[in-house]
Short mmCIF file of N, CA and C in Angstrom, two decimals:
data_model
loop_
_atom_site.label_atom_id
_atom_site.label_comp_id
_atom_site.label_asym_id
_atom_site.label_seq_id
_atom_site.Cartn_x
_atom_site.Cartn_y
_atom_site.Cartn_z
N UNK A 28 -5.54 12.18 87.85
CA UNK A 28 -4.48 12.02 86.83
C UNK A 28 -5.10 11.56 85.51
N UNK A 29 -4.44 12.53 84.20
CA UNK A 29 -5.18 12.22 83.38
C UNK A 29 -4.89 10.84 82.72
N UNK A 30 -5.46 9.63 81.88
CA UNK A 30 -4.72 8.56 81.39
C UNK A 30 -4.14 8.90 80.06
N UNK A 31 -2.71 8.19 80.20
CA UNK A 31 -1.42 8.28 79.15
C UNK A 31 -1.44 7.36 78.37
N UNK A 32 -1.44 7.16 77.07
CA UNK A 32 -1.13 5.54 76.43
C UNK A 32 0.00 5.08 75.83
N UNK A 33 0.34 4.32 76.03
CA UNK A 33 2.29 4.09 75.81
C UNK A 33 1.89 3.72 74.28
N UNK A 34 2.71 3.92 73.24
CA UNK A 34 3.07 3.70 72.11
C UNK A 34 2.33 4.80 70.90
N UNK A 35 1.81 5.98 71.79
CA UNK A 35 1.11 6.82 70.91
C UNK A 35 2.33 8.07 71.04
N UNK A 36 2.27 9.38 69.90
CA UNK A 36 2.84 10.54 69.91
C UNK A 36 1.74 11.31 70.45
N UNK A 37 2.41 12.34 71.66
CA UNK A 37 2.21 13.22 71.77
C UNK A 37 2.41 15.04 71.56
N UNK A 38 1.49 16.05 71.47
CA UNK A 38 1.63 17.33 71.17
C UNK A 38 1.75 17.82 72.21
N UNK A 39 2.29 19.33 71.98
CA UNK A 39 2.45 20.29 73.62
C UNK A 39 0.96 21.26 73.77
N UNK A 40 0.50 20.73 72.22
CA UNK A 40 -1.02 21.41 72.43
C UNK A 40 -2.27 20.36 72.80
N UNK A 41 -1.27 19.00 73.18
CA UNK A 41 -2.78 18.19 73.81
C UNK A 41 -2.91 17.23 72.64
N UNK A 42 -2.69 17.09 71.23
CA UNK A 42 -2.92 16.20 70.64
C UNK A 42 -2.15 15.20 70.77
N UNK A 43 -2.57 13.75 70.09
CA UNK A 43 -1.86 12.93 70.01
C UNK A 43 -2.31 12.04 68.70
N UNK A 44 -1.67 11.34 68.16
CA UNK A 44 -1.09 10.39 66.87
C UNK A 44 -1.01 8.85 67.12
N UNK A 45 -1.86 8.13 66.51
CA UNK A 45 -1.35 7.04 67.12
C UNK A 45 -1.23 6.35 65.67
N UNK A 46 0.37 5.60 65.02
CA UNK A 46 0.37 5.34 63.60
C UNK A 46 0.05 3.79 63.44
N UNK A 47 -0.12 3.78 62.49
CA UNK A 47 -0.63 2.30 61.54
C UNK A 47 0.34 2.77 60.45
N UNK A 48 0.84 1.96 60.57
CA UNK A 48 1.88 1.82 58.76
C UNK A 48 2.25 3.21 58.47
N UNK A 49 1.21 3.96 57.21
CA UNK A 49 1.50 5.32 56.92
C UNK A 49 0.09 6.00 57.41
N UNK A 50 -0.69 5.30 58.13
CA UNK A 50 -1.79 6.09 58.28
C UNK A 50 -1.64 7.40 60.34
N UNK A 51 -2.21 8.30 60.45
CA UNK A 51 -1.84 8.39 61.70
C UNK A 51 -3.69 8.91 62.31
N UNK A 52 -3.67 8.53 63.22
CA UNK A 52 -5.18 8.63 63.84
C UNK A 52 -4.88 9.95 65.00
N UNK A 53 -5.39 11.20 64.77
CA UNK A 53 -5.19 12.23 65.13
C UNK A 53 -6.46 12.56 66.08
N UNK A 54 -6.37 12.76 67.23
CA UNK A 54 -7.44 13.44 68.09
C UNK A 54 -6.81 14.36 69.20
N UNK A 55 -7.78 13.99 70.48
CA UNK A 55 -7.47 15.16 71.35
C UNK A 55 -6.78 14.43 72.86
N UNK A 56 -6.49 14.42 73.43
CA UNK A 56 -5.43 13.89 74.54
C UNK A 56 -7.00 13.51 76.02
N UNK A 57 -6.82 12.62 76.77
CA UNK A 57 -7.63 12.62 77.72
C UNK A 57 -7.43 13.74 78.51
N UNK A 58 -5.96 14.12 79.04
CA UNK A 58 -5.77 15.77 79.43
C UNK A 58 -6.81 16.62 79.09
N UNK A 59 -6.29 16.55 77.42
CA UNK A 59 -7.27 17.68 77.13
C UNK A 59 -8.77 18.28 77.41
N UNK A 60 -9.26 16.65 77.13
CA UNK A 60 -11.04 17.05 77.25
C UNK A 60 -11.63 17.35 78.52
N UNK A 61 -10.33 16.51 79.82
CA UNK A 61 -10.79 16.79 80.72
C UNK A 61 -10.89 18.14 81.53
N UNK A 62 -9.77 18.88 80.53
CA UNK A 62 -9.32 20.56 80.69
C UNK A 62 -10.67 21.06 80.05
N UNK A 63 -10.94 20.95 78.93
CA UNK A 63 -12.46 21.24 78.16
C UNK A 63 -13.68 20.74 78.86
N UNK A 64 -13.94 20.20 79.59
CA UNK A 64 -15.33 19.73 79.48
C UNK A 64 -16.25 19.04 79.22
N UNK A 65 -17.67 19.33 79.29
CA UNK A 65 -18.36 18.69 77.97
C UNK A 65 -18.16 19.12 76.70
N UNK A 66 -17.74 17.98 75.67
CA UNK A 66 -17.55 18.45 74.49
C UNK A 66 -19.09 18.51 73.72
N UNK A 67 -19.39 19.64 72.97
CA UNK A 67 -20.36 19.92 72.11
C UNK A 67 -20.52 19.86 71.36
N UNK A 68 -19.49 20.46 70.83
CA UNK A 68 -19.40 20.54 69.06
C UNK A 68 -17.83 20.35 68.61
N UNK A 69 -17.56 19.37 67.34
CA UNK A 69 -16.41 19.16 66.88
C UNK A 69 -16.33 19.49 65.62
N UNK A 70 -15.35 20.77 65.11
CA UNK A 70 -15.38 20.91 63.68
C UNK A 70 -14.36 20.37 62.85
N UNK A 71 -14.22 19.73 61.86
CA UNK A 71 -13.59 18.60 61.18
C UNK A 71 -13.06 19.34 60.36
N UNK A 72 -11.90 19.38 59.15
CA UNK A 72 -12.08 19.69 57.94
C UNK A 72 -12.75 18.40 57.17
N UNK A 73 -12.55 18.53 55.56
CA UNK A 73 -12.85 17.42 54.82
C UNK A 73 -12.01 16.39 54.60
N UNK A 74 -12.57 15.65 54.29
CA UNK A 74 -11.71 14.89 53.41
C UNK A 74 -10.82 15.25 52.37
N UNK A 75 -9.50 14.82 52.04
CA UNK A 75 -8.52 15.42 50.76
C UNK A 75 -8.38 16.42 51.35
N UNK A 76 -8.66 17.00 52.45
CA UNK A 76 -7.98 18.74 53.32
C UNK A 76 -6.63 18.33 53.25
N UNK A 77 -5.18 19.11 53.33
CA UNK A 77 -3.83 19.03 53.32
C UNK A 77 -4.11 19.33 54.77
N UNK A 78 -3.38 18.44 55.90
CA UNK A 78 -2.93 19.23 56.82
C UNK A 78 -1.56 19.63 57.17
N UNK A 79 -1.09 20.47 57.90
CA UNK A 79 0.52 20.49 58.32
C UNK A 79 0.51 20.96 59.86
N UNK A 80 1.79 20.07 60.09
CA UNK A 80 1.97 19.47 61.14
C UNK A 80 2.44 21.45 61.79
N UNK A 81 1.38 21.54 63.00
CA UNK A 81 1.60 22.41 63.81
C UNK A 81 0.69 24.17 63.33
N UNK A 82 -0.10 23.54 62.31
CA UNK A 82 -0.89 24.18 61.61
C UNK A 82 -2.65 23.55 62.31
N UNK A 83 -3.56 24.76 62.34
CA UNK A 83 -4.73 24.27 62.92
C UNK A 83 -5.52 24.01 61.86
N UNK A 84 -6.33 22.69 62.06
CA UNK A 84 -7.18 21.90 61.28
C UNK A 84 -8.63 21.88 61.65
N UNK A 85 -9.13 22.73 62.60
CA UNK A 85 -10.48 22.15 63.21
C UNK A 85 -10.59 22.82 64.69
N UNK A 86 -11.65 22.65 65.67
CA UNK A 86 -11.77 23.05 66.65
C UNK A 86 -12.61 22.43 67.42
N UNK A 87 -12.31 22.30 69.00
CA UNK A 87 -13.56 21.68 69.83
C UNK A 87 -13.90 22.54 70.97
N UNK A 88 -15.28 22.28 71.06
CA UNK A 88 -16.17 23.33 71.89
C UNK A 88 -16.98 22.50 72.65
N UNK A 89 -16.62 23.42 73.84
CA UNK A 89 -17.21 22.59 75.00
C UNK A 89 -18.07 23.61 75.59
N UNK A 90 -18.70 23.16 76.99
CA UNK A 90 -19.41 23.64 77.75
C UNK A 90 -18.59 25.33 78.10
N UNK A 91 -17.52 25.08 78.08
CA UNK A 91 -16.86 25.65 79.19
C UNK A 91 -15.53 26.91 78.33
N UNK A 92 -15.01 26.06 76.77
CA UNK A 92 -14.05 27.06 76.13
C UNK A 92 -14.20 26.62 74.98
N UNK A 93 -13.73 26.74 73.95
CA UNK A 93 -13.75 26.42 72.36
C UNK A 93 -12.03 26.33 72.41
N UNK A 94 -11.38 25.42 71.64
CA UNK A 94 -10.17 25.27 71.37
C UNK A 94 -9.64 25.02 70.52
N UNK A 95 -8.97 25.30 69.36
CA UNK A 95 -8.19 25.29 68.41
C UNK A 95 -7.67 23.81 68.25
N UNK A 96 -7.72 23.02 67.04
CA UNK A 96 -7.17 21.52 67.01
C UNK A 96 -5.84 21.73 66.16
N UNK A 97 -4.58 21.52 66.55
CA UNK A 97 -3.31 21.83 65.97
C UNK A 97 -3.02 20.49 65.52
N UNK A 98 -2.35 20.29 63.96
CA UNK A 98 -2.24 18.93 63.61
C UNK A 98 -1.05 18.69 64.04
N UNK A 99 -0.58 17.61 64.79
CA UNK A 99 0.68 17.13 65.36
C UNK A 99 1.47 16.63 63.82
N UNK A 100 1.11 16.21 63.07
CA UNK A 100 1.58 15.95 61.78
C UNK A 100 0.98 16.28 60.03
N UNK A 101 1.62 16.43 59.59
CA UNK A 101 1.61 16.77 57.72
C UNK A 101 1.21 15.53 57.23
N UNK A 102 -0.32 15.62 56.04
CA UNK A 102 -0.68 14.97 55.47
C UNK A 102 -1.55 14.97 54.66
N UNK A 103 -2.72 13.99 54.37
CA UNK A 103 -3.64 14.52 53.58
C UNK A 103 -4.84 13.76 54.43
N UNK A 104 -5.94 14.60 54.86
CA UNK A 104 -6.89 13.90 55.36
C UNK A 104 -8.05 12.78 54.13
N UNK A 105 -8.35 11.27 55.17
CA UNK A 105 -8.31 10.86 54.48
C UNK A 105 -10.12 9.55 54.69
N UNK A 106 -10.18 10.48 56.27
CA UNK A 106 -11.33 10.15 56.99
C UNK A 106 -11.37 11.16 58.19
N UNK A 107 -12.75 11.45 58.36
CA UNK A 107 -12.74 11.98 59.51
C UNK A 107 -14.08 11.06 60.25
N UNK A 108 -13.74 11.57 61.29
CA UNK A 108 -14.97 10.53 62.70
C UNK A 108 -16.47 11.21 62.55
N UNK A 109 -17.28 10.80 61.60
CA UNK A 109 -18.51 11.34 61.26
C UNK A 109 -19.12 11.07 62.55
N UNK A 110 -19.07 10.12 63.70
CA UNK A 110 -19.68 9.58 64.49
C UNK A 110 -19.78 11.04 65.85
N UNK A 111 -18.75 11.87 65.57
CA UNK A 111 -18.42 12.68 66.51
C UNK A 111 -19.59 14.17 66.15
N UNK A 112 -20.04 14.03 64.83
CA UNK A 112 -20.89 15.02 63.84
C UNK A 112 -22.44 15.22 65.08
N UNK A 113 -23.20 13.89 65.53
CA UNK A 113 -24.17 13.62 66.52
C UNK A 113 -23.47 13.31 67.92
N UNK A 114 -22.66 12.64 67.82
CA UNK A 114 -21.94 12.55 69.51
C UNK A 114 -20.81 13.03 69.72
N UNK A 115 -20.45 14.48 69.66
CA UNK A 115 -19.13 14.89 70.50
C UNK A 115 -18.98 14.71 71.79
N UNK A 116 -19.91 14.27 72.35
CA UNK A 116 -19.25 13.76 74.26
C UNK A 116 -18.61 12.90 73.86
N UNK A 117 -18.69 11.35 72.50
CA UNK A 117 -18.07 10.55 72.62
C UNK A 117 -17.07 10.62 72.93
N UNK A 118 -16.06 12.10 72.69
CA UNK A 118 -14.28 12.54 73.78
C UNK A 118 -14.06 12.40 74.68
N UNK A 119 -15.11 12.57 75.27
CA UNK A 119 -15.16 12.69 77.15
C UNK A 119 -15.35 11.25 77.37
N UNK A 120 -16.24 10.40 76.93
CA UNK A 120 -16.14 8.91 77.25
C UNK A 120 -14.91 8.18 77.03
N UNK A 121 -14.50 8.55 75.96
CA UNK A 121 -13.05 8.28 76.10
C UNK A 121 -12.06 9.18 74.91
N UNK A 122 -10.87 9.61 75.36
CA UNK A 122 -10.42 10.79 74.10
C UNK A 122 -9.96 9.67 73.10
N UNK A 123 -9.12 8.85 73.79
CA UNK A 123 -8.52 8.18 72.70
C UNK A 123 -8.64 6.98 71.74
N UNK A 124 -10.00 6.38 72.11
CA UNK A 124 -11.14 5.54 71.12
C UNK A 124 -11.72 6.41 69.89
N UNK A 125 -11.91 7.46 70.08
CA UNK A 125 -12.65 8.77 69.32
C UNK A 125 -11.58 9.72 69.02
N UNK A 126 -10.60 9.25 67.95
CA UNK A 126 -10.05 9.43 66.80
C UNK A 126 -10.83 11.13 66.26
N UNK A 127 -10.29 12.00 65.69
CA UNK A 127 -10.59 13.23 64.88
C UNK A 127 -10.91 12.65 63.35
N UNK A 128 -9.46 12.69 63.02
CA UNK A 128 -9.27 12.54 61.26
C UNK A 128 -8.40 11.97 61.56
N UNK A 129 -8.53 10.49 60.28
CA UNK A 129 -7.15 10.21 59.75
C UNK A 129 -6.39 10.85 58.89
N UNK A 130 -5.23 10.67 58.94
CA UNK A 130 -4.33 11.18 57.93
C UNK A 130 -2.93 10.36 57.38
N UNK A 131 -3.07 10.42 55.76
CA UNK A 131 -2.26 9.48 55.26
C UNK A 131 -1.12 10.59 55.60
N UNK A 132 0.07 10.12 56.01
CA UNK A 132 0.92 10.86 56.97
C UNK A 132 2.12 11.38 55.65
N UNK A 133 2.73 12.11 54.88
CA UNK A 133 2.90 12.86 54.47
C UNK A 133 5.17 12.88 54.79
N UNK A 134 5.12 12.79 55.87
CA UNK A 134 6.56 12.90 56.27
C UNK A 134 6.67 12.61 57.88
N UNK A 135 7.06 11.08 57.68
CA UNK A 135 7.17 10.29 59.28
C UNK A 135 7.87 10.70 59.94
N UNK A 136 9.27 11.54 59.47
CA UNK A 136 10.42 11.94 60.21
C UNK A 136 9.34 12.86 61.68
N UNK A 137 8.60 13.85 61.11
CA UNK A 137 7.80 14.84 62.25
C UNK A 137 7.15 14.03 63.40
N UNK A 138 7.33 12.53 63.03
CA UNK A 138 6.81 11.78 64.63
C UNK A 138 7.83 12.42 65.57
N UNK A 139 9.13 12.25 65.04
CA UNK A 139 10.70 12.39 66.32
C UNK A 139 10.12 13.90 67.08
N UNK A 140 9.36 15.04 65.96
CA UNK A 140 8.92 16.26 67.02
C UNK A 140 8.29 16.02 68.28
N UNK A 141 7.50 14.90 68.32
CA UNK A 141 6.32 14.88 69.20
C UNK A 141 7.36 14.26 71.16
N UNK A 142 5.97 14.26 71.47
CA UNK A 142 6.54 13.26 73.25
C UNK A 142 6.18 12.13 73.30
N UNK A 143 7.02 11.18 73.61
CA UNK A 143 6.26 9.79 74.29
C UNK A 143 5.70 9.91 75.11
N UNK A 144 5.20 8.89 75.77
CA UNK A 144 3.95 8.68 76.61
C UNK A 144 4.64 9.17 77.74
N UNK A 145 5.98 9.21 78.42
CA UNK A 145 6.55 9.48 79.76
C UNK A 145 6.69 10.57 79.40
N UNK A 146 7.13 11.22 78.05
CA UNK A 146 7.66 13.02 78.12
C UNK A 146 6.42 13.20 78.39
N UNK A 147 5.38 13.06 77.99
CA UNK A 147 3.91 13.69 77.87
C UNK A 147 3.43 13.56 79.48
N UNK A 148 3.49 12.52 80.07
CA UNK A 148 3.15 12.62 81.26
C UNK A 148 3.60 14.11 82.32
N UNK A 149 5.34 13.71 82.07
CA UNK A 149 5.63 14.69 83.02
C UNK A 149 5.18 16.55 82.37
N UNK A 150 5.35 16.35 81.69
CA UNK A 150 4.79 17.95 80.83
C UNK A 150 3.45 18.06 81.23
N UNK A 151 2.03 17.42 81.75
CA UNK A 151 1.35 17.71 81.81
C UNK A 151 1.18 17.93 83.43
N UNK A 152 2.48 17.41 83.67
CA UNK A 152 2.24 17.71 85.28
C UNK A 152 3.28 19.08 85.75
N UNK A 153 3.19 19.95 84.76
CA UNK A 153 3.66 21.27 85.09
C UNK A 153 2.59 22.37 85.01
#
């Protein structure tokens, strides 16, 4: 069973959001990586990139598939995880310590799109 974390948003493509004030910390779901693999390579946009919510921003590549990173929310990127540039396994050690990009979040209402930690559970168990 993959691990869930209560007070974060979840995507139906595996991402998740976890907010600070207006900031939202965007990565990839423990589901996910464990569906992926070893992760290899993580492609970022930049900094000041616009993202929108349900629009793809980036991609991760593993041993095993390459996958499309869909932004669960609209914003403006504002950091991304340089640390992930030399260590993309850091996902697999843990998804949700190892953050993608932040993003100054743009329009909070698009949290209500996402799943809580229980919708997300049972959805991943279909």
């Amino acid at each position: 069973m993959s691990k869930v974390i209560e007070g974060l948003y979840y995507s139906e493509s595996h991402e998740f959001v976890r907010v600070e004030g207006n900031v939202g910390f965007v990565g990839i779901t423990d589901y996910a990586q464990n569906a992926l693999g070893t992760v290899v390579y993580v492609d970022m946009p930049d900094v000041d990139d616009e993202v929108e919510a349900g629009e793809e921003f980036g991609a991760v590549e593993s041993t095993k598939a390459a996958s499309d990173l869909i932004s669960p929310v609209s914003g403006t990127v504002i950091e991304v995880n340089e640390a992930l540039d030399d260590q993309p396994e850091l996902i697999n050690e843990d998804a949700f310590a190892n953050w993608i990009i932040k993003v100054e979040l743009s329009d909070k209402s698009e949290l209500d799109n996402l799943m809580d930690a229980a919708a997300y559970s049972k959805f991943c168990e279909k």
